[in-house]
Tab-separated table of C-alpha atoms and ligand atoms in Angstrom:
chain	number	residue	atom	x	y	z
W	1	MET	CA	-20.457	-5.882	-21.870
W	2	MET	CA	-21.378	-4.015	-18.655
W	3	VAL	CA	-19.591	-5.648	-15.742
W	4	LYS	CA	-19.658	-5.132	-11.998
W	5	ALA	CA	-16.393	-5.927	-10.202
W	6	LYS	CA	-16.073	-6.877	-6.564
W	7	VAL	CA	-13.065	-5.218	-4.950
W	8	PHE	CA	-11.424	-5.250	-1.511
W	9	ILE	CA	-10.851	-1.681	-0.298
W	10	TYR	CA	-8.231	-0.779	2.319
W	11	ASN	CA	-10.621	0.675	4.891
W	12	LYS	CA	-8.774	0.874	8.187
W	13	GLU	CA	-5.034	0.884	8.888
W	14	PHE	CA	-3.783	-2.510	10.033
W	15	ASP	CA	-2.727	-2.606	13.658
W	16	GLY	CA	-0.904	-5.871	14.294
W	17	LEU	CA	-2.474	-8.880	12.630
W	18	PRO	CA	-5.115	-7.595	10.116
W	19	LYS	CA	-8.683	-7.733	11.486
W	20	GLU	CA	-12.186	-8.072	10.016
W	21	GLY	CA	-13.280	-4.649	8.789
W	22	ASP	CA	-9.757	-3.464	7.920
W	23	LEU	CA	-10.615	-4.373	4.329
W	24	ILE	CA	-14.171	-4.132	3.017
W	25	ILE	CA	-15.715	-5.508	-0.174
W	26	LYS	CA	-17.372	-3.035	-2.544
W	27	GLU	CA	-18.886	-3.267	-5.996
W	28	GLU	CA	-17.564	-1.183	-8.842
W	29	ASP	CA	-19.049	-0.593	-12.315
W	30	LEU	CA	-16.381	-1.192	-14.916
W	31	PRO	CA	-16.287	1.140	-17.930
W	32	PRO	CA	-16.698	-0.191	-21.498
W	33	LEU	CA	-13.386	-1.165	-23.129
W	34	LYS	CA	-11.364	1.456	-25.003
W	35	ASP	CA	-8.928	0.542	-27.776
W	36	GLY	CA	-5.897	-1.274	-26.303
W	37	GLU	CA	-7.784	-2.546	-23.239
W	38	TYR	CA	-9.032	-5.958	-22.179
W	39	LEU	CA	-11.413	-7.275	-19.530
W	40	ALA	CA	-10.186	-10.122	-17.314
W	41	GLU	CA	-11.906	-12.200	-14.640
W	42	ALA	CA	-9.950	-13.424	-11.612
W	43	VAL	CA	-9.473	-17.191	-11.388
W	44	TYR	CA	-6.810	-17.369	-8.635
W	45	LEU	CA	-5.731	-14.635	-6.240
W	46	SER	CA	-2.360	-14.692	-4.518
W	47	VAL	CA	-1.986	-13.841	-0.838
W	48	ASP	CA	1.584	-12.957	0.106
W	49	PRO	CA	3.481	-11.516	3.074
W	50	TYR	CA	4.558	-8.392	1.119
W	51	MET	CA	0.908	-7.293	1.126
W	52	ARG	CA	1.236	-6.843	4.902
W	53	ALA	CA	4.770	-5.423	4.708
W	54	TYR	CA	3.759	-2.721	2.219
W	55	ALA	CA	0.571	-1.723	4.124
W	56	PRO	CA	2.034	1.506	5.592
W	57	SER	CA	2.536	2.843	2.048
W	58	ILE	CA	-0.958	1.955	0.750
W	59	PRO	CA	-3.476	4.833	0.770
W	60	LEU	CA	-6.715	4.156	2.668
W	61	GLY	CA	-9.650	3.910	0.258
W	62	SER	CA	-7.633	2.207	-2.491
W	63	VAL	CA	-8.083	-1.325	-3.844
W	64	TYR	CA	-5.761	-3.652	-1.897
W	65	ILE	CA	-2.525	-4.620	-3.691
W	66	GLY	CA	-1.933	-8.098	-5.065
W	67	SER	CA	-1.428	-10.337	-8.050
W	68	GLN	CA	-3.851	-12.774	-9.647
W	69	ILE	CA	-4.385	-15.122	-12.538
W	70	ALA	CA	-7.275	-13.888	-14.649
W	71	LYS	CA	-9.046	-15.135	-17.757
W	72	ILE	CA	-9.459	-12.658	-20.588
W	73	LEU	CA	-13.189	-12.328	-21.328
W	74	GLU	CA	-13.164	-9.480	-23.824
W	75	SER	CA	-10.327	-7.695	-25.616
W	76	LYS	CA	-9.466	-4.691	-27.739
W	77	ASN	CA	-5.737	-5.504	-27.487
W	78	SER	CA	-4.358	-8.149	-29.867
W	79	ASP	CA	-1.516	-8.967	-27.422
W	80	TYR	CA	-4.154	-10.157	-24.913
W	81	PRO	CA	-6.568	-12.456	-26.791
W	82	VAL	CA	-9.889	-13.666	-25.397
W	83	GLY	CA	-9.654	-17.037	-23.633
W	84	ARG	CA	-6.013	-16.693	-22.579
W	85	TYR	CA	-4.898	-16.363	-18.950
W	86	VAL	CA	-2.780	-13.545	-17.620
W	87	VAL	CA	-0.792	-12.976	-14.391
W	88	GLY	CA	-1.229	-9.369	-13.319
W	89	TYR	CA	-0.755	-7.136	-10.288
W	90	PHE	CA	-4.356	-5.925	-10.565
W	91	GLY	CA	-5.097	-5.891	-6.819
W	92	TRP	CA	-7.796	-7.796	-4.949
W	93	ARG	CA	-10.518	-7.548	-7.562
W	94	SER	CA	-12.838	-9.997	-9.293
W	95	HIS	CA	-12.792	-8.227	-12.674
W	96	THR	CA	-10.283	-5.851	-14.195
W	97	VAL	CA	-10.097	-3.592	-17.214
W	98	HIS	CA	-6.429	-3.212	-18.090
W	99	ASP	CA	-4.250	-1.935	-20.905
W	100	GLY	CA	-1.452	-4.479	-20.523
W	101	ARG	CA	1.115	-2.007	-19.241
W	102	THR	CA	2.988	-2.020	-15.926
W	103	PRO	CA	0.709	-1.336	-12.963
W	104	GLU	CA	1.427	1.711	-10.784
W	105	ALA	CA	1.797	-0.022	-7.435
W	106	PRO	CA	3.802	-1.459	-5.893
W	107	ALA	CA	6.495	0.433	-7.819
W	108	ASN	CA	8.431	-1.585	-10.389
W	109	PHE	CA	6.304	-4.718	-10.189
W	110	PRO	CA	6.228	-6.609	-13.490
W	111	ALA	CA	3.767	-5.910	-16.288
W	112	PRO	CA	1.022	-8.509	-16.928
W	113	PHE	CA	2.368	-11.804	-18.253
W	114	LEU	CA	0.420	-13.989	-20.689
W	115	ILE	CA	0.517	-17.604	-19.473
W	116	PRO	CA	1.789	-20.125	-22.041
W	117	ASP	CA	-0.225	-23.323	-22.526
W	118	LEU	CA	1.796	-26.039	-20.738
W	119	GLY	CA	-0.731	-28.846	-20.844
W	120	ASP	CA	-1.139	-30.467	-17.471
W	121	VAL	CA	0.767	-27.908	-15.363
W	122	PRO	CA	-1.743	-26.444	-12.851
W	123	LEU	CA	-2.624	-22.844	-13.687
W	124	SER	CA	-2.119	-21.715	-10.077
W	125	TYR	CA	1.583	-22.665	-10.313
W	126	PHE	CA	2.092	-19.375	-12.176
W	127	LEU	CA	1.475	-17.621	-8.840
W	128	SER	CA	3.868	-19.946	-7.063
W	129	ILE	CA	6.612	-22.253	-8.293
W	130	LEU	CA	6.461	-20.937	-11.882
W	131	GLY	CA	5.829	-17.371	-10.788
W	132	MET	CA	7.117	-14.780	-8.362
W	133	PRO	CA	7.938	-17.107	-5.425
W	134	GLY	CA	9.707	-19.568	-7.762
W	135	ASN	CA	11.892	-16.865	-9.243
W	136	THR	CA	12.513	-15.335	-5.822
W	137	ALA	CA	13.874	-18.705	-4.678
W	138	TYR	CA	15.833	-19.438	-7.858
W	139	PHE	CA	17.586	-16.075	-8.300
W	140	GLY	CA	17.620	-14.942	-4.679
W	141	PHE	CA	19.328	-18.129	-3.529
W	142	LEU	CA	21.620	-19.011	-6.431
W	143	GLU	CA	22.776	-15.490	-7.295
W	144	ILE	CA	23.342	-14.218	-3.771
W	145	CYS	CA	24.318	-17.338	-1.808
W	146	GLN	CA	26.336	-18.937	-4.658
W	147	PRO	CA	26.029	-22.349	-2.936
W	148	LYS	CA	28.731	-24.967	-3.431
W	149	LYS	CA	28.422	-28.732	-3.210
W	150	GLY	CA	28.847	-30.006	0.334
W	151	GLU	CA	28.058	-26.677	1.987
W	152	THR	CA	25.522	-26.309	4.793
W	153	VAL	CA	22.469	-24.179	3.986
W	154	VAL	CA	19.877	-22.904	6.462
W	155	VAL	CA	16.475	-21.696	5.227
W	156	SER	CA	13.996	-19.893	7.491
W	157	GLY	CA	10.309	-19.766	6.576
W	158	ALA	CA	11.239	-23.126	5.089
W	159	ALA	CA	7.762	-24.578	4.510
W	160	GLY	CA	6.346	-21.493	2.822
W	161	ALA	CA	5.998	-20.578	-0.838
W	162	VAL	CA	9.610	-19.436	-1.310
W	163	GLY	CA	11.444	-21.352	1.424
W	164	ASN	CA	10.559	-24.874	0.380
W	165	ILE	CA	11.828	-24.223	-3.156
W	166	VAL	CA	15.089	-22.743	-1.845
W	167	GLY	CA	15.702	-25.865	0.238
W	168	GLN	CA	14.966	-28.182	-2.676
W	169	ILE	CA	17.260	-26.199	-5.003
W	170	ALA	CA	19.969	-26.400	-2.335
W	171	LYS	CA	19.544	-30.202	-2.315
W	172	ILE	CA	19.778	-30.263	-6.131
W	173	LYS	CA	23.080	-28.362	-5.777
W	174	GLY	CA	24.418	-31.013	-3.387
W	175	CYS	CA	24.164	-29.057	-0.129
W	176	LYS	CA	23.165	-30.150	3.360
W	177	VAL	CA	19.878	-28.378	4.099
W	178	ILE	CA	18.354	-27.340	7.420
W	179	GLY	CA	14.844	-25.883	7.373
W	180	ILE	CA	13.352	-23.702	10.112
W	181	ALA	CA	9.553	-23.445	10.329
W	182	GLY	CA	6.674	-23.285	12.798
W	183	SER	CA	5.003	-26.713	13.020
W	184	GLU	CA	5.818	-30.409	13.202
W	185	GLU	CA	3.521	-31.088	10.225
W	186	LYS	CA	5.639	-28.703	8.149
W	187	GLY	CA	8.833	-30.335	9.376
W	188	LYS	CA	7.607	-33.793	8.426
W	189	TRP	CA	6.822	-32.605	4.904
W	190	LEU	CA	10.237	-30.954	4.528
W	191	VAL	CA	12.238	-33.974	5.716
W	192	ASP	CA	10.112	-36.944	4.604
W	193	GLU	CA	8.897	-35.658	1.252
W	194	LEU	CA	11.239	-32.879	0.126
W	195	GLY	CA	14.502	-34.406	1.335
W	196	PHE	CA	15.645	-31.690	3.746
W	197	ASP	CA	18.348	-33.088	6.043
W	198	HIS	CA	17.028	-31.499	9.241
W	199	PHE	CA	14.098	-29.515	10.509
W	200	ILE	CA	14.005	-27.093	13.445
W	201	ASN	CA	10.700	-25.897	14.927
W	202	TYR	CA	11.447	-22.304	15.974
W	203	LYS	CA	8.387	-22.303	18.255
W	204	THR	CA	9.323	-25.329	20.345
W	205	ASP	CA	13.040	-26.108	19.836
W	206	ASP	CA	16.026	-24.212	21.170
W	207	LEU	CA	17.347	-22.918	17.847
W	208	ASP	CA	20.844	-22.168	19.107
W	209	GLU	CA	21.341	-25.552	20.721
W	210	THR	CA	19.768	-27.508	17.850
W	211	LEU	CA	21.867	-25.707	15.247
W	212	SER	CA	25.019	-26.695	17.174
W	213	GLN	CA	23.882	-30.318	16.950
W	214	VAL	CA	22.721	-30.464	13.321
W	215	ALA	CA	25.315	-28.085	11.839
W	216	PRO	CA	28.448	-28.927	13.824
W	217	LYS	CA	30.669	-27.587	11.017
W	218	GLY	CA	28.757	-24.282	10.907
W	219	VAL	CA	26.505	-22.683	8.322
W	220	ASP	CA	27.780	-21.492	4.941
W	221	CYS	CA	24.593	-20.055	3.399
W	222	TYR	CA	21.519	-18.618	5.060
W	223	PHE	CA	18.369	-17.796	3.082
W	224	ASP	CA	16.395	-15.532	5.386
W	225	ASN	CA	12.626	-15.204	5.035
W	226	VAL	CA	11.817	-14.216	8.599
W	227	GLY	CA	14.424	-11.888	10.176
W	228	GLY	CA	14.226	-11.157	13.904
W	229	GLU	CA	15.645	-13.372	16.616
W	230	THR	CA	15.886	-16.349	14.263
W	231	THR	CA	18.299	-14.452	12.054
W	232	ALA	CA	20.304	-13.107	14.975
W	233	THR	CA	20.774	-16.699	16.179
W	234	VAL	CA	21.621	-18.219	12.779
W	235	ILE	CA	24.333	-15.574	12.254
W	236	GLN	CA	26.081	-16.843	15.401
W	237	HIS	CA	26.511	-20.202	13.635
W	238	MET	CA	27.805	-18.922	10.328
W	239	ASN	CA	31.224	-19.777	8.970
W	240	GLU	CA	33.847	-17.417	7.676
W	241	TYR	CA	32.939	-16.114	4.198
W	242	GLY	CA	29.313	-17.188	4.714
W	243	ARG	CA	26.614	-15.686	2.523
W	244	ILE	CA	23.204	-14.450	3.632
W	245	SER	CA	20.387	-13.802	1.198
W	246	LEU	CA	17.982	-11.356	2.839
W	247	CYS	CA	14.660	-12.182	1.229
W	248	GLY	CA	12.151	-11.011	3.827
W	249	SER	CA	11.465	-10.504	7.508
W	250	VAL	CA	7.923	-11.770	8.005
W	251	SER	CA	8.422	-11.991	11.794
W	252	SER	CA	8.263	-8.174	11.894
W	253	TYR	CA	5.503	-7.333	9.392
W	254	ASN	CA	2.699	-7.187	11.977
W	255	LYS	CA	4.808	-5.028	14.296
W	256	LYS	CA	5.020	-1.231	14.415
W	257	ASP	CA	8.661	-1.357	15.467
W	258	ARG	CA	10.392	-3.527	12.879
W	259	SER	CA	13.909	-3.080	14.257
W	260	VAL	CA	15.859	-6.042	15.616
W	261	ARG	CA	19.300	-6.289	17.136
W	262	ILE	CA	21.467	-8.130	14.631
W	263	PRO	CA	25.064	-8.823	15.706
W	264	LEU	CA	26.654	-6.821	12.885
W	265	PHE	CA	30.146	-7.204	14.280
W	266	LEU	CA	29.893	-10.935	13.620
W	267	LEU	CA	29.437	-10.143	9.921
W	268	VAL	CA	32.690	-8.195	10.030
W	269	ALA	CA	34.613	-10.727	12.078
W	270	LYS	CA	33.526	-13.648	9.889
W	271	GLN	CA	33.711	-11.658	6.627
W	272	ILE	CA	30.114	-12.570	5.810
W	273	LYS	CA	28.272	-11.161	2.818
W	274	ALA	CA	24.629	-10.253	3.585
W	275	GLU	CA	22.632	-8.873	0.686
W	276	GLY	CA	18.986	-7.862	0.421
W	277	PHE	CA	17.164	-8.278	-2.874
W	278	LEU	CA	13.796	-7.913	-4.568
W	279	PHE	CA	12.829	-10.567	-7.084
W	280	TYR	CA	12.346	-8.105	-9.922
W	281	ARG	CA	16.083	-7.369	-9.980
W	282	TRP	CA	16.216	-10.331	-12.403
W	283	VAL	CA	13.024	-9.463	-14.295
W	284	ASP	CA	14.939	-9.607	-17.604
W	285	ARG	CA	15.903	-13.221	-16.842
W	286	SER	CA	12.525	-14.278	-15.448
W	287	LEU	CA	11.928	-16.847	-18.210
W	288	GLU	CA	15.187	-18.575	-17.269
W	289	GLY	CA	13.917	-19.058	-13.707
W	290	VAL	CA	10.489	-20.265	-14.830
W	291	GLN	CA	11.967	-22.690	-17.366
W	292	GLN	CA	14.509	-24.146	-14.923
W	293	ASN	CA	11.927	-24.606	-12.162
W	294	LEU	CA	9.546	-26.199	-14.692
W	295	LYS	CA	12.286	-28.587	-15.841
W	296	TRP	CA	13.094	-29.615	-12.264
W	297	LEU	CA	9.366	-30.020	-11.597
W	298	GLN	CA	8.932	-32.266	-14.632
W	299	GLU	CA	12.011	-34.288	-13.694
W	300	GLY	CA	10.549	-34.808	-10.206
W	301	LYS	CA	13.483	-32.934	-8.609
W	302	LEU	CA	11.163	-30.227	-7.301
W	303	LYS	CA	7.905	-31.065	-5.557
W	304	TYR	CA	5.271	-28.540	-4.774
W	305	ARG	CA	2.323	-27.964	-2.510
W	306	GLU	CA	-0.337	-25.263	-2.232
W	307	THR	CA	-2.867	-24.309	0.407
W	308	VAL	CA	-5.998	-23.357	-1.502
W	309	THR	CA	-8.884	-21.338	-0.034
W	310	GLU	CA	-12.121	-21.283	-2.034
W	311	GLY	CA	-14.077	-18.119	-2.845
W	312	PHE	CA	-13.196	-14.495	-3.627
W	313	GLY	CA	-14.949	-13.405	-0.411
W	314	ASN	CA	-12.507	-15.546	1.615
W	315	THR	CA	-9.385	-13.765	0.338
W	316	PHE	CA	-8.998	-11.784	3.570
W	317	LYS	CA	-9.318	-14.976	5.624
W	318	ALA	CA	-6.681	-16.690	3.454
W	319	PHE	CA	-4.374	-13.679	3.858
W	320	VAL	CA	-4.615	-13.674	7.670
W	321	GLU	CA	-4.211	-17.458	7.866
W	322	MET	CA	-1.052	-17.207	5.756
W	323	LEU	CA	0.349	-14.577	8.136
W	324	GLU	CA	-0.500	-16.930	11.037
W	325	GLY	CA	1.433	-19.747	9.389
W	326	LYS	CA	-1.539	-21.979	8.536
W	327	ASN	CA	-0.322	-22.453	4.956
W	328	VAL	CA	2.005	-25.220	3.802
W	329	GLY	CA	3.583	-24.215	0.490
W	330	LYS	CA	1.946	-21.366	-1.412
W	331	ALA	CA	-1.294	-19.800	-0.130
W	332	VAL	CA	-3.721	-19.084	-2.987
W	333	VAL	CA	-7.425	-18.330	-3.344
W	334	LYS	CA	-9.504	-20.107	-5.975
W	335	VAL	CA	-12.201	-17.676	-6.986
I	1	NAP	N1	12.604	-10.205	-1.754
I	1	NAP	C1	11.616	-10.567	-2.557
I	1	NAP	O1	11.573	-10.223	-3.731
I	1	NAP	C2	10.547	-11.471	-1.992
I	1	NAP	C3	9.628	-12.125	-2.841
I	1	NAP	C4	8.698	-13.014	-2.275
I	1	NAP	C5	8.668	-13.185	-0.888
I	1	NAP	N2	9.535	-12.492	-0.113
I	1	NAP	C6	9.573	-12.683	1.349
I	1	NAP	O2	9.823	-14.057	1.580
I	1	NAP	C7	9.235	-14.441	2.815
I	1	NAP	C8	8.364	-15.672	2.572
I	1	NAP	O3	7.320	-15.342	1.659
I	1	NAP	P1	6.335	-16.469	1.115
I	1	NAP	O4	5.549	-15.868	0.040
I	1	NAP	O5	7.141	-17.686	0.866
I	1	NAP	O6	5.353	-16.677	2.360
I	1	NAP	P2	5.071	-18.036	3.136
I	1	NAP	O7	6.349	-18.460	3.765
I	1	NAP	O8	4.347	-18.965	2.244
I	1	NAP	O9	4.032	-17.567	4.252
I	1	NAP	C9	4.397	-16.827	5.347
I	1	NAP	C10	4.951	-17.718	6.470
I	1	NAP	O10	5.606	-16.905	7.412
I	1	NAP	C11	5.740	-17.628	8.608
I	1	NAP	N3	5.647	-16.719	9.740
I	1	NAP	C12	4.594	-15.969	10.125
I	1	NAP	N4	4.906	-15.264	11.238
I	1	NAP	C13	6.178	-15.597	11.557
I	1	NAP	C14	7.062	-15.222	12.609
I	1	NAP	N5	6.706	-14.355	13.559
I	1	NAP	N6	8.302	-15.754	12.622
I	1	NAP	C15	8.671	-16.646	11.667
I	1	NAP	N7	7.883	-17.035	10.639
I	1	NAP	C16	6.648	-16.515	10.615
I	1	NAP	C17	4.601	-18.673	8.622
I	1	NAP	O11	5.171	-19.985	8.666
I	1	NAP	P3	5.615	-20.690	10.045
I	1	NAP	O12	4.598	-21.742	10.357
I	1	NAP	O13	6.934	-21.275	9.719
I	1	NAP	O14	5.670	-19.642	11.119
I	1	NAP	C18	3.897	-18.447	7.281
I	1	NAP	O15	3.483	-19.646	6.677
I	1	NAP	C19	8.482	-13.224	3.324
I	1	NAP	O16	9.307	-12.550	4.239
I	1	NAP	C20	8.290	-12.380	2.081
I	1	NAP	O17	8.131	-11.021	2.371
I	1	NAP	C21	10.462	-11.644	-0.638
């Protein structure tokens, strides 16, 4: 089968928030399959903050980085049968010829994963709660923060793909949970539907003052998705032997200067552990994370929400809107 793929090419270096023209769509003729290869068609594309964070290391002229769920249309690889769906870091492309091995970029990202048939579980969940963001929340929070019942947990980026799961897992573990995010609509969802104890709008509330009110006994665990001033302020409220899971710093991704003044001496004085991580540290245990999140989902202990944009051509729009905070839950594109 002769197939033309549509691909997004990194055309112009991002300067601040990505702009129209920074990525351009091109058509590419795909070669016929060789032994060991399969052809897959994108069904859902993921748009994630790391795609902006990694931009300085992406060569201009290359297909933009990203993961997707794709349906296998043709195969000369018995491990990837026709009709099955695969999660792969193929980049922003409509069609892909792949050999099933680990992609080259970003370094160390997982090899394509064949999606099991789970009946009525939405396919797109394998890019979110049953995929990378789900495992980021599960391992990044439980392994690094080691939360204990009754402790106070703060989550920044709380209404996004990773943050809302962290907060819900913290509730499952019996913690008091405070979510920080950027709109009242998000806050309402976190408190009314997901059971967070408190919400703080970092755009309109005084974070320092509100934290004193809602966490009078201090903060034991902080799951940090945003970095910057938010993190500097939360650290002031942390208790002795607090734990900080450094997951991301989305507040800095659109900036050239990503440095922020963090009060490091407070970490010393309060004997706080702050540890950065990348989700693939636990790649060997990824099934454990997926299975546990699925179980909690089926038991109704985890709820989930996605913001879906329709159309391959709207992937760039979905990406920018996610960086602007227009998504609630995971931002995905339905092709
Ligand atoms: N370490 C890892 O392995 C790993 C894996 C996955 C994700 N991450 C990181 O986890 C974080 C969340 O990722 P996600 O996929 O769950 O994305 P997400 O939270 O679904 O989407 C990004 C969110 O960032 C918030 N944001 C944008 N600009 C901001 C700013 N200046 N200050 C504060 N918040 C801002 C927006 O929400 P608001 O309305 O609240 O502003 C937006 O919805 C990111 O930092 C990402 O890089 C790390």
